[in-house]
PDB file of C-alpha atoms in Angstrom:
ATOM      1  CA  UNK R 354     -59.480   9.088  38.055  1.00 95.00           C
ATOM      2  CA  UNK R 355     -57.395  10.668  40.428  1.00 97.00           C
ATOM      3  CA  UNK R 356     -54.509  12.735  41.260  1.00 97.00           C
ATOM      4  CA  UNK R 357     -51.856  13.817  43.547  1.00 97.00           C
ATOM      5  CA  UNK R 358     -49.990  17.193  43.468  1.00 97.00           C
ATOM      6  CA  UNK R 359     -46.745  16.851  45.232  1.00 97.00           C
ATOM      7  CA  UNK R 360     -45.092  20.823  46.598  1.00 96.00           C
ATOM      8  CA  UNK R 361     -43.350  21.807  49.419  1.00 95.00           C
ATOM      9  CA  UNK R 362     -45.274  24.469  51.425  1.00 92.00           C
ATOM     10  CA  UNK R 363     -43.054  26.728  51.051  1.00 95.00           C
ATOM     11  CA  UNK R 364     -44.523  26.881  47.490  1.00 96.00           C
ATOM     12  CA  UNK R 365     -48.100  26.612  49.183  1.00 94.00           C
ATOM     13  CA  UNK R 366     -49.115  30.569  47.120  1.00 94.00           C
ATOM     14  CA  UNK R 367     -47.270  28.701  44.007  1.00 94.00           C
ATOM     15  CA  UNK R 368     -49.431  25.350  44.194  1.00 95.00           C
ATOM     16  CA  UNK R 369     -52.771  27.405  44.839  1.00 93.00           C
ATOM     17  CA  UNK R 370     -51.916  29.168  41.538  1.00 95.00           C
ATOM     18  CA  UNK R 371     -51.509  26.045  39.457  1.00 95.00           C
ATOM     19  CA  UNK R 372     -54.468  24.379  41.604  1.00 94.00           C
ATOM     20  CA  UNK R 373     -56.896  27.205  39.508  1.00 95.00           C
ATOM     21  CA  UNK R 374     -55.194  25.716  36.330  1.00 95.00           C
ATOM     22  CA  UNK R 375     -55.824  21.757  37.370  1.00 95.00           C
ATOM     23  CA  UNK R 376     -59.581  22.559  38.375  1.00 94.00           C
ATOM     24  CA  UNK R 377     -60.653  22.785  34.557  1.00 94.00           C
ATOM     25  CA  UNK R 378     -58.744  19.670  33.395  1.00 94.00           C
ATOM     26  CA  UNK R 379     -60.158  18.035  36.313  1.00 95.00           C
ATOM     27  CA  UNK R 380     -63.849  18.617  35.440  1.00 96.00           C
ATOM     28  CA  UNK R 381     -62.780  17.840  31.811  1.00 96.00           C
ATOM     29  CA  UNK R 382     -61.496  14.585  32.368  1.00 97.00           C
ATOM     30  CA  UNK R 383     -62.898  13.291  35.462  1.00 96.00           C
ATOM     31  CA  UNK R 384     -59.734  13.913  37.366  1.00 97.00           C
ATOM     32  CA  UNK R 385     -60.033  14.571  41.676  1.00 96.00           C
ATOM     33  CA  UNK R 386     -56.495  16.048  42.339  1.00 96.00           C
ATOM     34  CA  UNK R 387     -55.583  15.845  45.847  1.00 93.00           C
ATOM     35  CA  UNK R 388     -52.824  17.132  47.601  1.00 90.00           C
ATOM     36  CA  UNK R 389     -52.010  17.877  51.766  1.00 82.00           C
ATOM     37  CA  UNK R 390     -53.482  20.889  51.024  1.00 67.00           C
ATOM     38  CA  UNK R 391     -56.106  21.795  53.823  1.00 60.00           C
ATOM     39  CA  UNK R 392     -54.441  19.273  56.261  1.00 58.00           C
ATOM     40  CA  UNK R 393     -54.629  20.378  59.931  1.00 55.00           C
ATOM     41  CA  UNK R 394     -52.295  19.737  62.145  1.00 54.00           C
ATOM     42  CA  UNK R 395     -52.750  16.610  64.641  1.00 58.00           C
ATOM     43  CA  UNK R 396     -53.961  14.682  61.544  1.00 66.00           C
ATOM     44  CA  UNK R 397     -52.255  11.533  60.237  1.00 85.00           C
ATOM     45  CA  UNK R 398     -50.175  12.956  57.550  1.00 84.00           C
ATOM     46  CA  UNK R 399     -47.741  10.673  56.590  1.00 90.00           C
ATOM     47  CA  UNK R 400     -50.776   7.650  56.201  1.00 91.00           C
ATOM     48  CA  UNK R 401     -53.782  10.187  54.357  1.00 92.00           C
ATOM     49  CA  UNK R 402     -50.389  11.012  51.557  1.00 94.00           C
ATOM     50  CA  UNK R 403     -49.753   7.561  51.163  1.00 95.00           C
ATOM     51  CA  UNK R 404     -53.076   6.604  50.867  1.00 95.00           C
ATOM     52  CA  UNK R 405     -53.313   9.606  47.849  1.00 96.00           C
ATOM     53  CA  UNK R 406     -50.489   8.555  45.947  1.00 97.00           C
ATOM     54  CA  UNK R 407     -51.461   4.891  46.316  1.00 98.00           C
ATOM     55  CA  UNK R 408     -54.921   5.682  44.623  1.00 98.00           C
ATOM     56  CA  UNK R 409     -53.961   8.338  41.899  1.00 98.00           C
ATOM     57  CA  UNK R 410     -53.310   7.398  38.519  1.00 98.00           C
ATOM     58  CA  UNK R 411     -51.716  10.815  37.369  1.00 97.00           C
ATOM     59  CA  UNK R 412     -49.001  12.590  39.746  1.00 97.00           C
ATOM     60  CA  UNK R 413     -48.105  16.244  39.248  1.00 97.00           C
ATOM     61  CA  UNK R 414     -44.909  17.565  41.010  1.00 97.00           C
ATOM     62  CA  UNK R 415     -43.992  21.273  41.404  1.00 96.00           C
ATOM     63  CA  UNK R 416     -40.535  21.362  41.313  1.00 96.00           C
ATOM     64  CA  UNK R 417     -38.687  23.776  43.040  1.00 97.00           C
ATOM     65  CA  UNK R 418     -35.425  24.326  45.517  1.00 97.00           C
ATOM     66  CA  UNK R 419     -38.018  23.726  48.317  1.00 97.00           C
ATOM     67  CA  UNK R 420     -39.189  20.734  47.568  1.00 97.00           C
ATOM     68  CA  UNK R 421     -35.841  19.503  46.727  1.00 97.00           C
ATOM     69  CA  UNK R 422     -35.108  20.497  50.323  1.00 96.00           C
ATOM     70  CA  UNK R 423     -37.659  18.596  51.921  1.00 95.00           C
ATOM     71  CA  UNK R 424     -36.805  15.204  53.552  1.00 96.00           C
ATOM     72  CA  UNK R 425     -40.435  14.023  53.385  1.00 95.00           C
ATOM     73  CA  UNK R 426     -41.205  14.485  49.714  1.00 96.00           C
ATOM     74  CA  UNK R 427     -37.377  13.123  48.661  1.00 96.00           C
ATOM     75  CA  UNK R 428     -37.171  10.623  51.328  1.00 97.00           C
ATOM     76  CA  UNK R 429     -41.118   9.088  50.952  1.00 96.00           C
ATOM     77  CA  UNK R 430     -43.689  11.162  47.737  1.00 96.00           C
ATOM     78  CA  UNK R 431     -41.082  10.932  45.056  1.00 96.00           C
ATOM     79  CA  UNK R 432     -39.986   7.197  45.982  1.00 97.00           C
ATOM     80  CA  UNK R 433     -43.704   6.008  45.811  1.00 97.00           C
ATOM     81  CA  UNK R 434     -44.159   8.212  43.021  1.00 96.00           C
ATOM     82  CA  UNK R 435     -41.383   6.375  41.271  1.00 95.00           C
ATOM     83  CA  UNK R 436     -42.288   3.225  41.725  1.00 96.00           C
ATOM     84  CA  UNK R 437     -46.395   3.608  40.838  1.00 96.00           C
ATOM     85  CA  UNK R 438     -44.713   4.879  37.170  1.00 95.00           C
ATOM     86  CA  UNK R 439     -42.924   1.901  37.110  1.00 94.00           C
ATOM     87  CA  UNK R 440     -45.332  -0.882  39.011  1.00 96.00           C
ATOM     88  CA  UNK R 441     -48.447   0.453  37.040  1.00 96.00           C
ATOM     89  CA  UNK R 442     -47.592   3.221  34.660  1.00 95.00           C
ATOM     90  CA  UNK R 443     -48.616   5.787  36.254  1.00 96.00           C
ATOM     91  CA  UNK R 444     -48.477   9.241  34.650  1.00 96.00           C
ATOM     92  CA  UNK R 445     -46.321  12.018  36.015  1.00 96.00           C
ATOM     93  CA  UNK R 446     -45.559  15.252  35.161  1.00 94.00           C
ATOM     94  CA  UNK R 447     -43.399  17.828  36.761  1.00 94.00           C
ATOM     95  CA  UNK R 448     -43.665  21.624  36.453  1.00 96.00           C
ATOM     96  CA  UNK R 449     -40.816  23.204  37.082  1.00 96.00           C
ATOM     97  CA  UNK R 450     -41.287  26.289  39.487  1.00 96.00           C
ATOM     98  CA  UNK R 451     -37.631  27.688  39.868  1.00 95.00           C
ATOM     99  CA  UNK R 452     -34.572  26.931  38.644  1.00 93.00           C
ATOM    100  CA  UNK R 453     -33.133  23.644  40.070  1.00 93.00           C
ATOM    101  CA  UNK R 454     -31.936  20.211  40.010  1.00 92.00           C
ATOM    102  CA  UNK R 455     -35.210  18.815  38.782  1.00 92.00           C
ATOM    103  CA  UNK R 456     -33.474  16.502  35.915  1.00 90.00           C
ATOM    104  CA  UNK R 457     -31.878  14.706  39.030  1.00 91.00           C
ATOM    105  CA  UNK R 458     -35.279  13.632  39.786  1.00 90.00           C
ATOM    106  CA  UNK R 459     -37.343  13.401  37.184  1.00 87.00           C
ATOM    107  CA  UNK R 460     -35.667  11.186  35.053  1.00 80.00           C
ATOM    108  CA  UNK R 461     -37.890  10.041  32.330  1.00 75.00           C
ATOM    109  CA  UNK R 462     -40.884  12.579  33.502  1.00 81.00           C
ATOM    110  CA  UNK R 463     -42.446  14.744  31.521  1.00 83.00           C
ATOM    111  CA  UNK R 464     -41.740  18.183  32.426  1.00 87.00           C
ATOM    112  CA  UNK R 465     -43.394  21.430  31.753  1.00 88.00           C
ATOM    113  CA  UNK R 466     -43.646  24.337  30.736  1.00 90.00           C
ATOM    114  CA  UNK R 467     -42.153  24.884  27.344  1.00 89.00           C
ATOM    115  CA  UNK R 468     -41.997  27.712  26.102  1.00 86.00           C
ATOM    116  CA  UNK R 469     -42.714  28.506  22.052  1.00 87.00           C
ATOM    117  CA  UNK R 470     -38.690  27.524  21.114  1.00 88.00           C
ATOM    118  CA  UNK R 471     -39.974  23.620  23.339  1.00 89.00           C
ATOM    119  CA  UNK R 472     -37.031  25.062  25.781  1.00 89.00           C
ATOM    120  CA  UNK R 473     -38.197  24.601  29.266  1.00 91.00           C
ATOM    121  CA  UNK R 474     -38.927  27.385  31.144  1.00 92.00           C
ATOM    122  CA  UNK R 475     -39.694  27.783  34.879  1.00 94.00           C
ATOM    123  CA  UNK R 476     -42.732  29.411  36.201  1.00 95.00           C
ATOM    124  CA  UNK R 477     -40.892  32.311  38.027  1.00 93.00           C
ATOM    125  CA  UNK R 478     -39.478  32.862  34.286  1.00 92.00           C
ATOM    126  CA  UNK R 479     -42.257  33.594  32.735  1.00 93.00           C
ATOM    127  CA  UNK R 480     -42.750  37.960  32.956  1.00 94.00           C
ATOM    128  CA  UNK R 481     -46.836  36.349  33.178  1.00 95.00           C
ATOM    129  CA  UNK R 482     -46.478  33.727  35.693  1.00 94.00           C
ATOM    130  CA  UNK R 483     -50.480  32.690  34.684  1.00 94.00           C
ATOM    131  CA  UNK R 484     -49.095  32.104  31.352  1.00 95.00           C
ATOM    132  CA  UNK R 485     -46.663  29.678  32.347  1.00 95.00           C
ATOM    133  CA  UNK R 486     -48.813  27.921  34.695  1.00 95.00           C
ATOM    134  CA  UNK R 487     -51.818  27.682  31.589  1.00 95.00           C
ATOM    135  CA  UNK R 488     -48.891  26.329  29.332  1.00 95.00           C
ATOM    136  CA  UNK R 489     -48.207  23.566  31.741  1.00 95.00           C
ATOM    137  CA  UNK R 490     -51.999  22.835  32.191  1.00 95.00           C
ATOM    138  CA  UNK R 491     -51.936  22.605  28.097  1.00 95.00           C
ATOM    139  CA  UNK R 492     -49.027  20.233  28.274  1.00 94.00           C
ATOM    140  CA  UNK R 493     -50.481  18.260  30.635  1.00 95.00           C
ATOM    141  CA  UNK R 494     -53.721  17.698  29.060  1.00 96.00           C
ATOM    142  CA  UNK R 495     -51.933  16.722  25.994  1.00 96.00           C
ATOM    143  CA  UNK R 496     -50.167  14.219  28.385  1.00 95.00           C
ATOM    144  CA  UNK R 497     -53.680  12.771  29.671  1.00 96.00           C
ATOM    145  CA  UNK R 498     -54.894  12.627  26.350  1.00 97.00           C
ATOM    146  CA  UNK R 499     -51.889  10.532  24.878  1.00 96.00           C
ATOM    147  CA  UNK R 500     -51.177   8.395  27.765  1.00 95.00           C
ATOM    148  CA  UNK R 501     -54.901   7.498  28.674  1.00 96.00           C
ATOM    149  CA  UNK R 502     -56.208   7.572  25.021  1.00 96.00           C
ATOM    150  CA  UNK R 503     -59.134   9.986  26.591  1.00 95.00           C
ATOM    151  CA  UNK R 504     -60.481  13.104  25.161  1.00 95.00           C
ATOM    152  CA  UNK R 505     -61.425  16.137  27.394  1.00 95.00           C
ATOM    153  CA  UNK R 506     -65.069  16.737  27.587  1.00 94.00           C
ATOM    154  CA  UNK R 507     -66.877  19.868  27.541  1.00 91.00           C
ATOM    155  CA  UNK R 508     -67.514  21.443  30.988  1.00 86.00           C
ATOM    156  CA  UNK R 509     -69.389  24.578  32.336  1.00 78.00           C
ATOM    157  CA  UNK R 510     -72.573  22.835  30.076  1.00 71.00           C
ATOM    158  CA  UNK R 511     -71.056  23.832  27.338  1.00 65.00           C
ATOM    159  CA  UNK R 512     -72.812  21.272  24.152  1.00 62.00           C
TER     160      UNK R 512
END
């Protein structure tokens, strides 16, 4: 399976944090998460993100005033995100970095993290930001496991 993390780089220290969260659920459930992360300059951008969110099954977006900002992810990520939800059902999950107008967005998207009271919370909330990034991670393996009927395996060769 695979998936696409949509951020803005200003968030770039932000999406490296959560990227140490996705790694486990990745080898758990089979999941290659991609993002433009590592993408040099002079490369094809616009055609090698297209071609990530056209072959993922699961989309995570970090949600933040940046990416809000950005004409690229507004104006082409989240409009082909959208429509591989609705075309083919497509999970997608939004973690909310900063306080925002994420709920314009995200519609009916899952978003994360919630804190004990199920209030959402944004990362740069939480007093441990690795807490709120490893309660999103939680929330979105419950996520995988509901909407793709899968179980996580084992990983680390653990029996």
């Amino acid at each position: 399976m695979q998936g696409f993390v949509s951020y803005s780089h200003d968030d770039q220290k932000a999406c490296g944090e959560l990227r140490k969260h996705l790694r486990p659920l990745g080898d758990a459930f089979g999941i290659q998460f991609h993002s433009d992360h590592g993408n040099r300059i002079g490369q094809d951008f616009d055609a090698k993100i297209r071609k990530m969110i056209a072959d993922a099954q699961l989309h995570v977006i970090l949600f933040s005033t940046n990416l809000l900002w950005s004409d690229y992810i507004m104006e082409t990520e989240l409009p082909l995100i959208h429509g591989k939800k609705r075309d083919k059902g497509d999970l997608v999950l939004g973690i909310v970095l900063d306080h925002c107008a994420w709920e314009l967005v995200a519609g009916s998207w899952v978003v994360a993290p919630l804190d004990d009271d199920l209030r959402l919370r944004p990362i740069k909330g939480w007093r441990d930001r690795n807490l709120g990034f490893s309660t999103a991670r939680k929330q979105l393996q419950k996520s995988i496991e509901d909407h793709f009927g899968v179980q996580p395996k084992l990983i680390g060769g653990a029996a």
